[in-house]
Coordinates of C-alpha atoms in Angstrom, one line a residue:
X1 CA 188.0 -16.5 -45.4
X2 CA 189.2 -14.4 -42.4
X3 CA 187.9 -16.6 -39.6
X4 CA 189.2 -17.1 -36.1
X5 CA 190.1 -20.8 -35.7
X6 CA 188.8 -22.6 -32.6
X7 CA 189.5 -26.1 -31.3
X8 CA 187.3 -28.5 -33.2
X9 CA 186.6 -32.2 -33.0
X10 CA 187.8 -33.1 -36.5
X11 CA 190.9 -31.9 -38.4
X12 CA 189.0 -29.8 -41.1
X13 CA 190.4 -26.3 -41.7
X14 CA 188.8 -23.2 -43.1
X15 CA 191.4 -23.4 -45.9
X16 CA 190.1 -26.8 -47.0
X17 CA 186.6 -25.3 -47.2
X18 CA 187.7 -22.3 -49.2
X19 CA 189.8 -24.4 -51.6
X20 CA 186.8 -26.8 -52.0
X21 CA 184.5 -23.8 -52.8
X22 CA 186.9 -22.6 -55.5
X23 CA 186.7 -26.1 -57.1
X24 CA 182.9 -26.1 -56.9
X25 CA 182.8 -22.6 -58.3
X26 CA 185.0 -23.6 -61.3
X27 CA 182.6 -26.5 -62.2
X28 CA 179.5 -24.4 -61.9
X29 CA 176.1 -26.0 -61.6
X30 CA 172.5 -25.3 -60.6
X31 CA 171.2 -24.4 -57.2
X32 CA 169.8 -27.0 -54.8
X33 CA 166.6 -27.1 -52.8
X34 CA 167.5 -23.9 -51.0
X35 CA 167.7 -21.9 -54.3
X36 CA 171.0 -20.4 -53.3
X37 CA 173.3 -20.0 -56.3
X38 CA 177.1 -20.2 -56.6
X39 CA 177.2 -16.4 -57.3
X40 CA 175.3 -15.7 -54.0
X41 CA 177.8 -17.9 -52.0
X42 CA 180.8 -16.2 -53.7
X43 CA 179.3 -12.7 -52.9
X44 CA 179.1 -13.5 -49.2
X45 CA 181.4 -16.4 -48.3
X46 CA 181.4 -15.6 -44.5
X47 CA 177.7 -16.0 -44.4
X48 CA 177.5 -19.3 -46.4
X49 CA 180.9 -21.0 -45.9
X50 CA 181.6 -20.3 -42.2
X51 CA 178.7 -22.6 -41.1
X52 CA 180.0 -25.3 -43.4
X53 CA 183.5 -25.3 -41.8
X54 CA 182.1 -24.8 -38.2
X55 CA 179.7 -27.8 -38.5
X56 CA 182.0 -30.1 -40.5
X57 CA 184.9 -29.6 -38.0
X58 CA 182.6 -30.1 -35.0
X59 CA 180.8 -33.2 -36.3
X60 CA 177.4 -31.4 -36.4
X61 CA 177.0 -31.2 -40.2
X62 CA 174.0 -32.9 -41.6
X63 CA 173.4 -32.6 -45.4
X64 CA 170.2 -31.0 -46.6
X65 CA 167.8 -32.7 -49.0
X66 CA 169.0 -33.4 -52.6
X67 CA 166.9 -32.0 -55.4
X68 CA 165.9 -34.8 -57.9
X69 CA 166.0 -34.0 -61.6
X70 CA 165.0 -36.3 -64.4
X71 CA 167.2 -36.2 -67.5
X72 CA 165.7 -37.8 -70.7
X73 CA 167.8 -40.7 -72.1
X74 CA 168.1 -41.6 -75.8
X75 CA 166.3 -45.0 -75.2
X76 CA 163.2 -43.2 -73.9
X77 CA 163.9 -43.6 -70.3
X78 CA 165.1 -41.1 -67.7
X79 CA 168.3 -40.7 -65.7
X80 CA 167.7 -39.6 -62.1
X81 CA 170.2 -36.9 -61.0
X82 CA 170.5 -35.6 -57.5
X83 CA 171.4 -31.9 -57.2
X84 CA 172.8 -31.0 -53.8
X85 CA 172.9 -27.4 -52.5
X86 CA 176.0 -25.4 -53.3
X87 CA 177.2 -25.4 -49.7
X88 CA 176.6 -29.2 -49.5
X89 CA 178.7 -29.6 -52.7
X90 CA 181.5 -27.7 -50.9
X91 CA 181.2 -30.0 -47.8
X92 CA 181.3 -33.1 -50.1
X93 CA 184.3 -31.7 -51.9
X94 CA 186.2 -31.3 -48.6
X95 CA 185.7 -34.9 -47.6
X96 CA 186.1 -36.2 -51.2
X97 CA 189.5 -34.5 -51.6
X98 CA 190.7 -36.0 -48.3
X99 CA 189.4 -39.4 -49.1
X100 CA 190.8 -39.3 -52.7
X101 CA 194.3 -38.7 -51.4
X102 CA 194.0 -41.9 -49.4
X103 CA 192.4 -44.2 -52.0
X104 CA 193.5 -43.1 -55.4
X105 CA 197.0 -44.5 -55.2
X106 CA 195.5 -48.0 -54.6
X107 CA 193.1 -48.0 -57.6
X108 CA 193.7 -50.1 -60.6
X109 CA 195.6 -48.6 -63.6
X110 CA 192.6 -49.8 -65.7
X111 CA 190.2 -47.5 -63.8
X112 CA 190.0 -44.2 -65.7
X113 CA 186.9 -42.4 -64.5
X114 CA 186.9 -39.3 -62.3
X115 CA 190.5 -39.7 -61.3
X116 CA 193.3 -37.1 -61.2
X117 CA 195.7 -37.4 -64.2
X118 CA 193.4 -39.9 -65.9
X119 CA 191.1 -39.2 -68.9
X120 CA 188.4 -40.8 -71.1
X121 CA 190.8 -40.6 -74.1
X122 CA 193.3 -42.8 -72.3
X123 CA 190.6 -45.4 -71.7
X124 CA 189.5 -45.2 -75.3
X125 CA 193.1 -45.5 -76.6
X126 CA 193.7 -48.5 -74.4
X127 CA 190.5 -50.2 -75.5
X128 CA 191.5 -49.5 -79.2
X129 CA 194.9 -51.2 -78.7
X130 CA 193.4 -54.3 -76.9
X131 CA 190.7 -54.6 -79.6
X132 CA 193.5 -55.2 -82.1
X133 CA 195.1 -57.9 -79.9
X134 CA 192.0 -59.6 -78.5
X135 CA 189.2 -60.7 -80.9
X136 CA 186.3 -60.6 -78.4
X137 CA 184.9 -57.9 -76.1
X138 CA 182.4 -58.1 -73.3
X139 CA 180.5 -54.8 -73.2
X140 CA 179.3 -54.6 -69.6
X141 CA 176.2 -52.5 -68.6
X142 CA 175.3 -52.4 -64.9
X143 CA 171.5 -51.9 -64.5
X144 CA 170.8 -48.8 -62.4
X145 CA 174.3 -48.8 -60.9
X146 CA 174.2 -45.5 -58.9
X147 CA 170.6 -46.3 -57.7
X148 CA 171.5 -49.8 -56.4
X149 CA 174.8 -49.5 -54.6
X150 CA 174.3 -51.2 -51.3
X151 CA 175.1 -48.9 -48.4
X152 CA 176.4 -51.6 -46.1
X153 CA 178.8 -53.0 -48.7
X154 CA 179.9 -49.5 -49.6
X155 CA 180.8 -48.6 -46.1
X156 CA 182.7 -51.8 -45.7
X157 CA 184.7 -50.9 -48.8
X158 CA 185.4 -47.4 -47.5
X159 CA 186.6 -48.9 -44.2
X160 CA 189.1 -51.0 -46.1
X161 CA 190.9 -47.8 -47.0
X162 CA 190.5 -45.6 -43.9
X163 CA 189.3 -45.7 -40.3
X164 CA 189.0 -41.9 -39.9
X165 CA 185.8 -41.4 -38.0
X166 CA 184.7 -38.1 -39.6
X167 CA 185.0 -39.6 -43.2
X168 CA 183.0 -42.7 -42.3
X169 CA 180.4 -40.6 -40.5
X170 CA 179.9 -38.0 -43.2
X171 CA 179.8 -40.7 -46.0
X172 CA 177.0 -42.4 -44.1
X173 CA 175.1 -39.2 -43.7
X174 CA 175.3 -38.4 -47.4
X175 CA 174.2 -41.8 -48.4
X176 CA 171.1 -41.4 -46.2
X177 CA 170.4 -37.7 -47.2
X178 CA 166.7 -37.1 -48.0
X179 CA 165.6 -36.6 -51.6
X180 CA 163.2 -34.0 -52.7
X181 CA 161.0 -35.0 -55.6
X182 CA 159.7 -32.8 -58.4
X183 CA 156.2 -32.5 -56.7
X184 CA 157.8 -31.3 -53.5
X185 CA 157.5 -34.5 -51.5
X186 CA 160.5 -35.7 -49.6
X187 CA 161.7 -39.3 -49.3
X188 CA 164.4 -40.8 -47.2
X189 CA 167.3 -42.8 -48.7
X190 CA 167.8 -45.7 -46.3
X191 CA 169.5 -48.8 -47.8
X192 CA 170.9 -48.4 -51.3
X193 CA 171.9 -45.8 -53.9
X194 CA 174.0 -42.7 -54.0
X195 CA 172.6 -39.7 -56.0
X196 CA 174.2 -39.4 -59.4
X197 CA 175.2 -35.7 -59.5
X198 CA 176.8 -35.4 -56.0
X199 CA 180.4 -34.4 -55.8
X200 CA 181.4 -37.4 -53.7
X201 CA 179.3 -40.0 -55.6
X202 CA 181.9 -40.8 -58.4
X203 CA 184.6 -41.4 -55.8
X204 CA 182.3 -43.7 -53.8
X205 CA 181.4 -45.5 -57.0
X206 CA 185.1 -46.0 -57.8
X207 CA 185.7 -47.4 -54.3
X208 CA 182.8 -49.8 -54.5
X209 CA 183.7 -51.1 -58.0
X210 CA 187.4 -51.3 -57.0
X211 CA 186.5 -54.2 -54.7
X212 CA 183.5 -55.5 -56.6
X213 CA 185.1 -55.6 -60.0
X214 CA 188.7 -54.4 -60.4
X215 CA 190.4 -56.5 -57.8
X216 CA 188.2 -59.4 -58.5
X217 CA 189.1 -59.3 -62.2
X218 CA 192.8 -59.0 -61.4
X219 CA 192.7 -61.9 -59.0
X220 CA 190.4 -64.3 -60.9
X221 CA 191.0 -63.3 -64.6
X222 CA 194.5 -61.7 -64.7
X223 CA 194.9 -62.5 -68.4
X224 CA 191.8 -60.6 -69.5
X225 CA 192.6 -56.8 -69.7
X226 CA 189.7 -54.3 -69.2
X227 CA 188.9 -50.6 -69.1
X228 CA 186.6 -49.1 -66.6
X229 CA 185.3 -45.5 -66.6
X230 CA 183.0 -45.3 -63.5
X231 CA 180.4 -47.9 -64.3
X232 CA 181.2 -48.2 -68.1
X233 CA 183.2 -51.4 -68.5
X234 CA 184.9 -53.2 -71.4
X235 CA 186.6 -56.6 -71.0
X236 CA 188.8 -58.2 -73.6
X237 CA 189.0 -62.0 -74.3
X238 CA 191.0 -64.3 -76.6
X239 CA 188.1 -66.5 -77.7
X240 CA 184.3 -66.9 -77.5
X241 CA 184.2 -69.8 -74.9
X242 CA 186.5 -67.9 -72.6
X243 CA 184.3 -64.7 -73.0
X244 CA 181.1 -66.6 -72.2
X245 CA 182.6 -68.3 -69.2
X246 CA 183.9 -64.9 -67.9
X247 CA 180.5 -63.3 -68.5
X248 CA 178.8 -66.1 -66.5
X249 CA 181.1 -65.6 -63.6
X250 CA 180.7 -61.8 -63.8
X251 CA 176.9 -62.1 -63.5
X252 CA 177.4 -64.3 -60.4
X253 CA 179.8 -61.8 -58.9
X254 CA 177.6 -58.8 -59.4
X255 CA 174.5 -60.7 -58.0
X256 CA 176.6 -61.5 -54.9
X257 CA 177.3 -57.8 -54.5
X258 CA 173.6 -56.9 -55.0
X259 CA 174.0 -55.6 -58.5
X260 CA 172.6 -56.8 -61.8
X261 CA 173.9 -56.8 -65.4
X262 CA 171.5 -55.3 -67.9
X263 CA 170.3 -58.4 -69.9
X264 CA 169.8 -56.4 -73.1
X265 CA 172.7 -54.0 -73.0
X266 CA 175.4 -56.4 -71.8
X267 CA 176.7 -58.3 -74.9
X268 CA 179.6 -60.2 -76.5
X269 CA 181.2 -58.4 -79.5
X270 CA 183.5 -59.8 -82.2
X271 CA 186.2 -57.3 -83.2
X272 CA 186.6 -58.1 -86.8
X273 CA 189.7 -56.8 -88.6
X274 CA 192.3 -57.7 -91.2
X275 CA 193.9 -61.1 -90.5
X276 CA 190.9 -62.4 -88.5
X277 CA 188.5 -65.1 -89.6
X278 CA 185.0 -63.9 -90.4
X279 CA 182.5 -65.2 -87.9
X280 CA 179.0 -65.3 -89.3
X281 CA 177.6 -66.5 -86.0
X282 CA 178.8 -63.4 -84.2
X283 CA 175.7 -61.2 -83.9
X284 CA 177.4 -58.1 -82.4
X285 CA 180.3 -56.5 -84.3
X286 CA 180.4 -53.1 -82.7
X287 CA 180.0 -51.5 -79.3
X288 CA 179.8 -48.0 -77.8
X289 CA 182.2 -46.7 -75.2
X290 CA 182.3 -43.2 -73.8
X291 CA 180.6 -41.6 -76.7
X292 CA 182.5 -43.5 -79.4
X293 CA 181.5 -46.5 -81.6
X294 CA 184.1 -49.2 -82.0
X295 CA 183.7 -51.1 -85.3
X296 CA 185.5 -52.4 -88.4
X297 CA 186.6 -49.6 -90.6
X298 CA 189.5 -48.5 -92.9
X299 CA 192.4 -47.1 -90.9
X300 CA 195.7 -45.6 -92.0
X301 CA 198.9 -47.2 -90.8
X302 CA 202.0 -45.3 -89.8
X303 CA 203.5 -45.8 -93.3
X304 CA 200.4 -44.4 -95.0
X305 CA 198.7 -47.6 -96.1
X306 CA 194.9 -48.2 -95.6
X307 CA 194.0 -51.5 -93.9
X308 CA 190.8 -53.1 -92.6
X309 CA 190.9 -52.4 -88.8
X310 CA 188.8 -52.1 -85.7
X311 CA 188.8 -48.6 -84.2
X312 CA 186.6 -45.9 -82.6
X313 CA 184.8 -42.8 -84.0
X314 CA 182.1 -40.6 -82.7
X315 CA 178.9 -42.6 -82.1
X316 CA 175.5 -42.0 -83.6
X317 CA 174.2 -41.1 -80.2
X318 CA 176.9 -38.5 -79.7
X319 CA 176.2 -37.1 -83.2
X320 CA 172.5 -36.9 -82.4
X321 CA 173.3 -35.0 -79.1
X322 CA 175.3 -32.4 -81.0
X323 CA 172.6 -31.9 -83.6
X324 CA 170.0 -31.6 -80.8
X325 CA 172.1 -29.1 -79.0
X326 CA 172.2 -26.9 -82.2
X327 CA 168.5 -27.3 -82.5
X328 CA 168.0 -26.3 -78.8
X329 CA 170.2 -23.2 -79.2
X330 CA 168.3 -22.0 -82.3
X331 CA 171.2 -19.9 -83.2
X332 CA 169.9 -19.4 -86.7
X333 CA 167.5 -17.0 -85.0
X334 CA 170.3 -14.9 -83.5
X335 CA 170.1 -12.3 -86.2
X336 CA 171.0 -9.5 -83.8
X337 CA 174.6 -10.8 -83.9
X338 CA 177.1 -10.4 -86.7
X339 CA 179.1 -13.4 -87.9
X340 CA 182.1 -12.6 -85.6
X341 CA 179.9 -12.4 -82.5
X342 CA 178.0 -15.5 -83.5
X343 CA 181.4 -17.3 -83.8
X344 CA 182.4 -16.2 -80.3
X345 CA 179.1 -17.4 -78.8
X346 CA 179.6 -20.9 -80.3
X347 CA 183.3 -21.3 -80.2
X348 CA 183.7 -23.0 -76.8
X349 CA 181.0 -25.6 -77.6
X350 CA 182.5 -26.4 -81.0
X351 CA 186.0 -26.6 -79.6
X352 CA 184.8 -28.9 -76.9
X353 CA 183.2 -31.3 -79.4
X354 CA 186.3 -31.2 -81.7
X355 CA 188.8 -31.8 -78.8
X356 CA 186.8 -34.7 -77.5
X357 CA 185.2 -36.5 -80.5
X358 CA 187.9 -35.4 -82.9
X359 CA 190.6 -37.3 -81.1
X360 CA 189.8 -40.5 -83.1
X361 CA 188.7 -40.7 -86.7
X362 CA 187.8 -37.0 -86.9
X363 CA 186.3 -37.3 -90.4
X364 CA 183.3 -39.1 -88.8
X365 CA 182.2 -35.8 -87.3
X366 CA 181.1 -34.7 -90.8
X367 CA 177.4 -35.4 -90.2
X368 CA 177.3 -33.3 -86.9
X369 CA 179.1 -30.3 -88.4
X370 CA 177.2 -30.5 -91.7
X371 CA 174.1 -29.9 -89.6
X372 CA 175.7 -27.0 -87.8
X373 CA 176.7 -25.5 -91.1
X374 CA 173.2 -25.8 -92.5
X375 CA 172.0 -23.9 -89.5
X376 CA 174.6 -21.2 -90.2
X377 CA 173.2 -21.0 -93.7
X378 CA 169.7 -20.5 -92.2
X379 CA 171.2 -17.7 -90.0
X380 CA 172.5 -16.0 -93.1
X381 CA 169.2 -16.1 -94.9
X382 CA 167.4 -14.7 -91.8
X383 CA 170.0 -12.0 -91.3
X384 CA 170.5 -10.5 -94.8
X385 CA 167.7 -9.3 -97.1
X386 CA 169.6 -10.1 -100.2
X387 CA 169.4 -13.8 -99.4
X388 CA 165.7 -13.6 -98.3
X389 CA 164.8 -12.5 -101.9
X390 CA 166.0 -15.9 -103.1
X391 CA 164.0 -18.9 -102.1
X392 CA 166.9 -21.4 -102.5
X393 CA 169.6 -21.5 -99.8
X394 CA 172.4 -21.8 -102.4
X395 CA 173.5 -18.1 -102.5
X396 CA 173.8 -18.0 -98.7
X397 CA 175.7 -21.3 -98.7
X398 CA 178.1 -20.0 -101.4
X399 CA 178.6 -16.8 -99.4
X400 CA 179.5 -18.7 -96.2
X401 CA 181.7 -21.1 -98.2
X402 CA 183.8 -18.1 -99.5
X403 CA 184.1 -16.7 -96.0
X404 CA 185.2 -20.1 -94.7
X405 CA 187.9 -20.1 -97.5
X406 CA 189.1 -16.6 -96.6
X407 CA 188.7 -16.8 -92.8
X408 CA 189.0 -20.6 -91.9
X409 CA 189.7 -19.8 -88.3
X410 CA 186.4 -18.0 -87.8
X411 CA 184.6 -21.2 -86.8
X412 CA 186.8 -24.0 -85.3
X413 CA 185.3 -26.8 -87.5
X414 CA 186.1 -24.8 -90.7
X415 CA 189.8 -25.1 -90.2
X416 CA 189.5 -28.9 -90.1
X417 CA 187.7 -29.0 -93.5
X418 CA 184.1 -29.0 -92.2
X419 CA 182.9 -26.1 -94.4
X420 CA 179.4 -25.2 -95.6

């Protein structure tokens, strides 16, 4: 952006705006209420980004309405997402990056979500290690967390880290940004909630839970390790009475901070493994965390022995999502493509699933990839006349199986043994 810099009220530079746009551009995403896409902003940055810098640096920036989108959940409910405009995402990124530099170094090492140099796999690995050392887990679910964050308490938490006027001012404005509903009506967000989908929302959530949960746990229960990824929380305990006492205090703590634990989804789990006494009274013996199910299963030790352990693998919900994605793509109908082209179209998705869910107990992905292979067999029967003449799918499956044997790198899951 070749802009002439003028004296402004706040220390926000055009370089910050441009770097923030590059981050927003890399992440992609849909247009907001104004209908302007990332491609349109990239094609004419002076037109779209100059006003962002000019208003941010002068204190006159006010966020436009957030477009509300309803995402179906596996339990039949919906998750409410707020989609800001592209330029508002850039503005949020500018403030979020500045605020992140101030706050991140103060966060707990047990907080893994939406942080630089932290990952979900690190959280899962730590949870796996502690499940071997601690027999009990509290699987915490906060009811409607993003929709119920109290604005006053959140601003207090932000002020604990910084007194920069422009950061406080813009955080307040984003918290109160209007929301445009599906029917076109617009409502004002006044007292609670931050739209799940905004660039700055995950950072604000981390700041809020840093004081509400992380520091409280480290002060009151220093002997109970935990993992937190945004609002997904797992706490480890030595015995059941301790776990029940901690859960009672946790409910009181969240109620004090104007949040509520989900009564049905928050539960105590017994981590049964070799060397531990079987507990018939323990109703829950598994839990889901970040797309993985932790439960008792056979695991291989470093010296090659199989023992009865407690470890993660891809959850049923995650498997179902992969199967549904294959059904949504309907790639068995892409008969205009040859097998190489079909592989290129699907490669990035398959690699993403393998890299994430294959990190722990990769063999559990068999169900998901068996479904994808069956869809590839359907593609072959739709593509080639010689397979259409035969009602059974066996010839097409044998043909694909031979290709998988000769060219195992054609589809990423084939080289890991998930063949037709």
